[in-house]
């Protein structure tokens, strides 16, 4: 018979099933990878379902480091310590669990408190200036009151002094008037005709009136 030549590729020998290289590199690893992709474990299924539930029913929170790095939204569900992404990947999660709605309320409240603080500071500054002005007016009023009281004390002292002098002067005048009255009475008594005898002068009556005028009889 005729012998036919068989032409083979130079690389065909490397992919022969009988070669240890093919068996070691392809068959074992291929079987493991294929089994894993077609038959995921119960833990993987549970993890994926949990992640889907968190993504569907959870609430958005402050992103964990992994979600922040990927720029992904971070969701959590009450009672689950991980976010949806970290749950799906089966990785640790450092999420804080602070809902974005709560953070938004906190931010709004912080802004409101900032505005309120500024308003209170402005009101306090205004009242401080009013208090300073009122204190100056109070000091001025107290100074005026003290000056008025001082002048009043001086005036009272002067009045007492003048009153004392006036009383002394009045008493002196009364004494002088009394002395003049007594002297006048003495003069009247001395020139009275019943008390003095002018016969030795050769007259029979008082030669002058009490006031000093001549009576005209000699």
mmCIF file of C-alpha atoms in Angstrom:
data_model
loop_
_atom_site.group_PDB
_atom_site.id
_atom_site.type_symbol
_atom_site.label_atom_id
_atom_site.label_comp_id
_atom_site.label_asym_id
_atom_site.label_seq_id
_atom_site.Cartn_x
_atom_site.Cartn_y
_atom_site.Cartn_z
ATOM 1 C CA UNK A 1 0.000 0.000 0.000
ATOM 2 C CA UNK A 2 0.766 3.643 -0.286
ATOM 3 C CA UNK A 3 2.133 5.410 2.807
ATOM 4 C CA UNK A 4 0.667 8.837 3.292
ATOM 5 C CA UNK A 5 2.602 11.580 5.108
ATOM 6 C CA UNK A 6 0.879 13.193 8.072
ATOM 7 C CA UNK A 7 1.417 16.914 8.415
ATOM 8 C CA UNK A 8 1.219 18.270 12.027
ATOM 9 C CA UNK A 9 1.423 21.777 13.395
ATOM 10 C CA UNK A 10 4.522 22.592 15.413
ATOM 11 C CA UNK A 11 2.359 23.701 18.411
ATOM 12 C CA UNK A 12 -0.040 20.760 18.312
ATOM 13 C CA UNK A 13 2.226 18.723 20.494
ATOM 14 C CA UNK A 14 1.844 21.249 23.352
ATOM 15 C CA UNK A 15 -1.964 20.868 23.478
ATOM 16 C CA UNK A 16 -2.078 17.096 23.392
ATOM 17 C CA UNK A 17 -4.320 15.667 26.148
ATOM 18 C CA UNK A 18 -1.630 13.185 26.938
ATOM 19 C CA UNK A 19 0.914 15.833 27.807
ATOM 20 C CA UNK A 20 1.332 16.645 31.494
ATOM 21 C CA UNK A 21 1.396 20.399 30.755
ATOM 22 C CA UNK A 22 -2.140 20.360 29.360
ATOM 23 C CA UNK A 23 -3.448 18.223 32.162
ATOM 24 C CA UNK A 24 -1.798 20.248 34.893
ATOM 25 C CA UNK A 25 -2.556 23.708 33.524
ATOM 26 C CA UNK A 26 -5.933 23.338 31.923
ATOM 27 C CA UNK A 27 -7.957 20.453 33.224
ATOM 28 C CA UNK A 28 -7.835 20.854 37.020
ATOM 29 C CA UNK A 29 -8.135 24.643 37.015
ATOM 30 C CA UNK A 30 -10.768 24.628 34.302
ATOM 31 C CA UNK A 31 -12.921 22.170 36.194
ATOM 32 C CA UNK A 32 -12.709 24.197 39.457
ATOM 33 C CA UNK A 33 -13.515 27.522 37.779
ATOM 34 C CA UNK A 34 -16.388 26.020 35.815
ATOM 35 C CA UNK A 35 -17.844 24.432 38.943
ATOM 36 C CA UNK A 36 -17.647 27.694 40.878
ATOM 37 C CA UNK A 37 -19.309 29.733 38.136
ATOM 38 C CA UNK A 38 -22.125 27.309 37.562
ATOM 39 C CA UNK A 39 -22.733 26.257 41.163
ATOM 40 C CA UNK A 40 -22.197 29.238 43.557
ATOM 41 C CA UNK A 41 -22.063 28.435 47.232
ATOM 42 C CA UNK A 42 -24.925 29.045 49.637
ATOM 43 C CA UNK A 43 -22.972 31.860 51.306
ATOM 44 C CA UNK A 44 -22.512 33.609 47.981
ATOM 45 C CA UNK A 45 -26.202 33.326 47.144
ATOM 46 C CA UNK A 46 -27.186 34.627 50.581
ATOM 47 C CA UNK A 47 -24.731 37.484 50.283
ATOM 48 C CA UNK A 48 -25.985 38.524 46.862
ATOM 49 C CA UNK A 49 -29.621 38.367 47.936
ATOM 50 C CA UNK A 50 -28.864 40.392 51.058
ATOM 51 C CA UNK A 51 -27.027 42.998 48.990
ATOM 52 C CA UNK A 52 -29.959 43.201 46.574
ATOM 53 C CA UNK A 53 -32.386 43.637 49.470
ATOM 54 C CA UNK A 54 -30.258 46.373 51.023
ATOM 55 C CA UNK A 55 -30.003 48.149 47.681
ATOM 56 C CA UNK A 56 -33.754 47.905 47.128
ATOM 57 C CA UNK A 57 -35.131 48.639 50.603
ATOM 58 C CA UNK A 58 -32.262 50.355 52.393
ATOM 59 C CA UNK A 59 -31.645 54.031 52.986
ATOM 60 C CA UNK A 60 -28.733 56.062 51.766
ATOM 61 C CA UNK A 61 -26.083 56.808 54.349
ATOM 62 C CA UNK A 62 -22.753 58.527 54.575
ATOM 63 C CA UNK A 63 -20.511 56.470 52.254
ATOM 64 C CA UNK A 64 -17.998 54.022 53.603
ATOM 65 C CA UNK A 65 -14.414 54.215 52.385
ATOM 66 C CA UNK A 66 -14.998 51.645 49.628
ATOM 67 C CA UNK A 67 -18.139 53.333 48.276
ATOM 68 C CA UNK A 68 -16.489 56.731 48.549
ATOM 69 C CA UNK A 69 -13.465 55.491 46.614
ATOM 70 C CA UNK A 70 -15.703 54.135 43.859
ATOM 71 C CA UNK A 71 -18.041 57.114 43.893
ATOM 72 C CA UNK A 72 -20.991 54.809 44.524
ATOM 73 C CA UNK A 73 -24.028 55.452 46.661
ATOM 74 C CA UNK A 74 -23.892 53.704 50.006
ATOM 75 C CA UNK A 75 -27.046 52.096 51.372
ATOM 76 C CA UNK A 76 -27.751 50.338 54.623
ATOM 77 C CA UNK A 77 -30.601 48.421 56.160
ATOM 78 C CA UNK A 78 -31.469 48.476 59.840
ATOM 79 C CA UNK A 79 -29.825 45.533 61.601
ATOM 80 C CA UNK A 80 -27.195 44.923 58.919
ATOM 81 C CA UNK A 81 -23.663 46.110 59.748
ATOM 82 C CA UNK A 82 -22.521 46.408 56.123
ATOM 83 C CA UNK A 83 -23.600 48.455 53.158
ATOM 84 C CA UNK A 84 -24.937 46.861 49.988
ATOM 85 C CA UNK A 85 -21.625 46.988 48.093
ATOM 86 C CA UNK A 86 -19.491 45.541 50.876
ATOM 87 C CA UNK A 87 -22.136 42.877 51.507
ATOM 88 C CA UNK A 88 -22.140 41.871 47.846
ATOM 89 C CA UNK A 89 -18.331 41.718 47.746
ATOM 90 C CA UNK A 90 -18.076 39.989 51.104
ATOM 91 C CA UNK A 91 -15.633 42.620 52.338
ATOM 92 C CA UNK A 92 -15.360 44.477 55.656
ATOM 93 C CA UNK A 93 -17.284 47.736 55.862
ATOM 94 C CA UNK A 94 -16.507 50.871 57.873
ATOM 95 C CA UNK A 95 -19.837 52.558 57.267
ATOM 96 C CA UNK A 96 -21.053 54.807 60.085
ATOM 97 C CA UNK A 97 -24.733 54.252 59.443
ATOM 98 C CA UNK A 98 -25.631 57.938 59.548
ATOM 99 C CA UNK A 99 -28.522 58.499 57.127
ATOM 100 C CA UNK A 100 -28.038 61.275 54.616
ATOM 101 C CA UNK A 101 -31.449 62.647 55.572
ATOM 102 C CA UNK A 102 -30.269 62.931 59.169
ATOM 103 C CA UNK A 103 -27.063 64.546 58.000
ATOM 104 C CA UNK A 104 -29.062 66.980 55.883
ATOM 105 C CA UNK A 105 -31.184 67.886 58.897
ATOM 106 C CA UNK A 106 -28.059 68.286 60.991
ATOM 107 C CA UNK A 107 -26.518 70.582 58.382
ATOM 108 C CA UNK A 108 -29.703 72.644 58.137
ATOM 109 C CA UNK A 109 -29.926 72.881 61.922
ATOM 110 C CA UNK A 110 -26.267 73.877 62.136
ATOM 111 C CA UNK A 111 -26.843 76.651 59.583
ATOM 112 C CA UNK A 112 -29.919 77.805 61.489
ATOM 113 C CA UNK A 113 -27.934 77.884 64.724
ATOM 114 C CA UNK A 114 -25.161 79.829 62.986
ATOM 115 C CA UNK A 115 -27.678 82.436 61.847
ATOM 116 C CA UNK A 116 -29.262 82.524 65.294
ATOM 117 C CA UNK A 117 -25.844 82.890 66.919
ATOM 118 C CA UNK A 118 -24.997 85.815 64.641
ATOM 119 C CA UNK A 119 -28.330 87.483 65.423
ATOM 120 C CA UNK A 120 -27.857 86.994 69.172
ATOM 121 C CA UNK A 121 -24.311 88.363 68.978
ATOM 122 C CA UNK A 122 -25.592 91.446 67.133
ATOM 123 C CA UNK A 123 -28.354 91.904 69.703
ATOM 124 C CA UNK A 124 -25.865 91.447 72.530
ATOM 125 C CA UNK A 125 -23.543 94.040 71.012
ATOM 126 C CA UNK A 126 -26.415 96.505 70.652
ATOM 127 C CA UNK A 127 -27.564 95.931 74.212
ATOM 128 C CA UNK A 128 -23.995 96.298 75.460
ATOM 129 C CA UNK A 129 -23.769 99.695 73.796
ATOM 130 C CA UNK A 130 -27.144 100.659 75.253
ATOM 131 C CA UNK A 131 -25.937 99.526 78.659
ATOM 132 C CA UNK A 132 -22.786 101.621 78.348
ATOM 133 C CA UNK A 133 -24.836 104.640 77.342
ATOM 134 C CA UNK A 134 -27.256 104.037 80.213
ATOM 135 C CA UNK A 135 -24.310 103.686 82.598
ATOM 136 C CA UNK A 136 -22.890 107.003 81.438
ATOM 137 C CA UNK A 137 -26.279 108.656 81.886
ATOM 138 C CA UNK A 138 -26.606 107.060 85.322
ATOM 139 C CA UNK A 139 -23.155 108.299 86.354
ATOM 140 C CA UNK A 140 -24.040 111.774 85.122
ATOM 141 C CA UNK A 141 -27.319 111.737 87.047
ATOM 142 C CA UNK A 142 -25.557 110.555 90.205
ATOM 143 C CA UNK A 143 -22.992 113.329 89.820
ATOM 144 C CA UNK A 144 -25.742 115.910 89.394
ATOM 145 C CA UNK A 145 -27.582 114.528 92.412
ATOM 146 C CA UNK A 146 -24.464 114.665 94.570
ATOM 147 C CA UNK A 147 -23.740 118.225 93.432
ATOM 148 C CA UNK A 148 -27.329 119.236 94.207
ATOM 149 C CA UNK A 149 -27.133 117.652 97.648
ATOM 150 C CA UNK A 150 -23.838 119.383 98.335
ATOM 151 C CA UNK A 151 -25.259 122.778 97.389
ATOM 152 C CA UNK A 152 -28.299 122.035 99.504
ATOM 153 C CA UNK A 153 -26.128 121.208 102.526
ATOM 154 C CA UNK A 154 -24.202 124.444 102.080
ATOM 155 C CA UNK A 155 -27.424 126.392 101.711
ATOM 156 C CA UNK A 156 -28.914 124.818 104.825
ATOM 157 C CA UNK A 157 -25.741 125.533 106.767
ATOM 158 C CA UNK A 158 -25.790 129.128 105.596
ATOM 159 C CA UNK A 159 -29.453 129.447 106.462
ATOM 160 C CA UNK A 160 -28.869 128.092 109.950
ATOM 161 C CA UNK A 161 -25.983 130.490 110.401
ATOM 162 C CA UNK A 162 -28.017 133.470 109.206
ATOM 163 C CA UNK A 163 -30.947 132.376 111.308
ATOM 164 C CA UNK A 164 -28.759 132.245 114.378
ATOM 165 C CA UNK A 165 -27.351 135.674 113.591
ATOM 166 C CA UNK A 166 -30.835 137.009 112.941
ATOM 167 C CA UNK A 167 -32.105 135.729 116.255
ATOM 168 C CA UNK A 168 -29.179 137.272 118.077
ATOM 169 C CA UNK A 169 -29.724 140.586 116.285
ATOM 170 C CA UNK A 170 -33.417 140.511 117.071
ATOM 171 C CA UNK A 171 -32.714 139.854 120.707
ATOM 172 C CA UNK A 172 -30.230 142.723 120.732
ATOM 173 C CA UNK A 173 -32.777 145.036 119.133
ATOM 174 C CA UNK A 174 -35.354 144.002 121.658
ATOM 175 C CA UNK A 175 -32.941 144.812 124.463
ATOM 176 C CA UNK A 176 -32.194 148.212 122.952
ATOM 177 C CA UNK A 177 -35.891 148.932 122.517
ATOM 178 C CA UNK A 178 -36.489 147.903 126.090
ATOM 179 C CA UNK A 179 -33.717 150.171 127.325
ATOM 180 C CA UNK A 180 -35.043 153.085 125.267
ATOM 181 C CA UNK A 181 -38.517 152.497 126.627
ATOM 182 C CA UNK A 182 -37.240 152.470 130.186
ATOM 183 C CA UNK A 183 -35.216 155.607 129.564
ATOM 184 C CA UNK A 184 -38.226 157.357 128.070
ATOM 185 C CA UNK A 185 -40.305 156.396 131.043
ATOM 186 C CA UNK A 186 -37.632 157.767 133.349
ATOM 187 C CA UNK A 187 -37.554 161.046 131.465
ATOM 188 C CA UNK A 188 -41.333 161.338 131.575
ATOM 189 C CA UNK A 189 -41.336 160.638 135.248
ATOM 190 C CA UNK A 190 -38.609 163.175 135.885
ATOM 191 C CA UNK A 191 -40.343 166.042 134.061
ATOM 192 C CA UNK A 192 -43.812 165.280 135.386
ATOM 193 C CA UNK A 193 -45.224 168.243 137.349
ATOM 194 C CA UNK A 194 -46.389 166.118 140.191
ATOM 195 C CA UNK A 195 -42.936 164.871 140.803
ATOM 196 C CA UNK A 196 -40.796 167.997 140.281
ATOM 197 C CA UNK A 197 -41.133 171.336 142.095
ATOM 198 C CA UNK A 198 -40.089 174.333 140.001
ATOM 199 C CA UNK A 199 -41.070 176.944 142.606
ATOM 200 C CA UNK A 200 -37.494 177.564 143.421
ATOM 201 C CA UNK A 201 -37.152 178.873 139.912
ATOM 202 C CA UNK A 202 -39.907 181.383 140.477
ATOM 203 C CA UNK A 203 -42.385 179.571 138.208
ATOM 204 C CA UNK A 204 -45.543 177.853 139.158
ATOM 205 C CA UNK A 205 -45.750 175.401 136.297
ATOM 206 C CA UNK A 206 -43.609 173.279 134.032
ATOM 207 C CA UNK A 207 -41.666 175.642 131.802
ATOM 208 C CA UNK A 208 -41.752 173.197 128.840
ATOM 209 C CA UNK A 209 -43.611 170.240 127.600
ATOM 210 C CA UNK A 210 -42.359 166.754 127.868
ATOM 211 C CA UNK A 211 -41.253 166.851 124.244
ATOM 212 C CA UNK A 212 -38.975 169.826 125.091
ATOM 213 C CA UNK A 213 -41.066 172.746 123.757
ATOM 214 C CA UNK A 214 -41.672 175.833 125.911
ATOM 215 C CA UNK A 215 -45.014 176.179 127.683
ATOM 216 C CA UNK A 216 -44.880 180.000 127.471
ATOM 217 C CA UNK A 217 -45.561 180.685 131.188
ATOM 218 C CA UNK A 218 -42.984 182.485 133.382
#
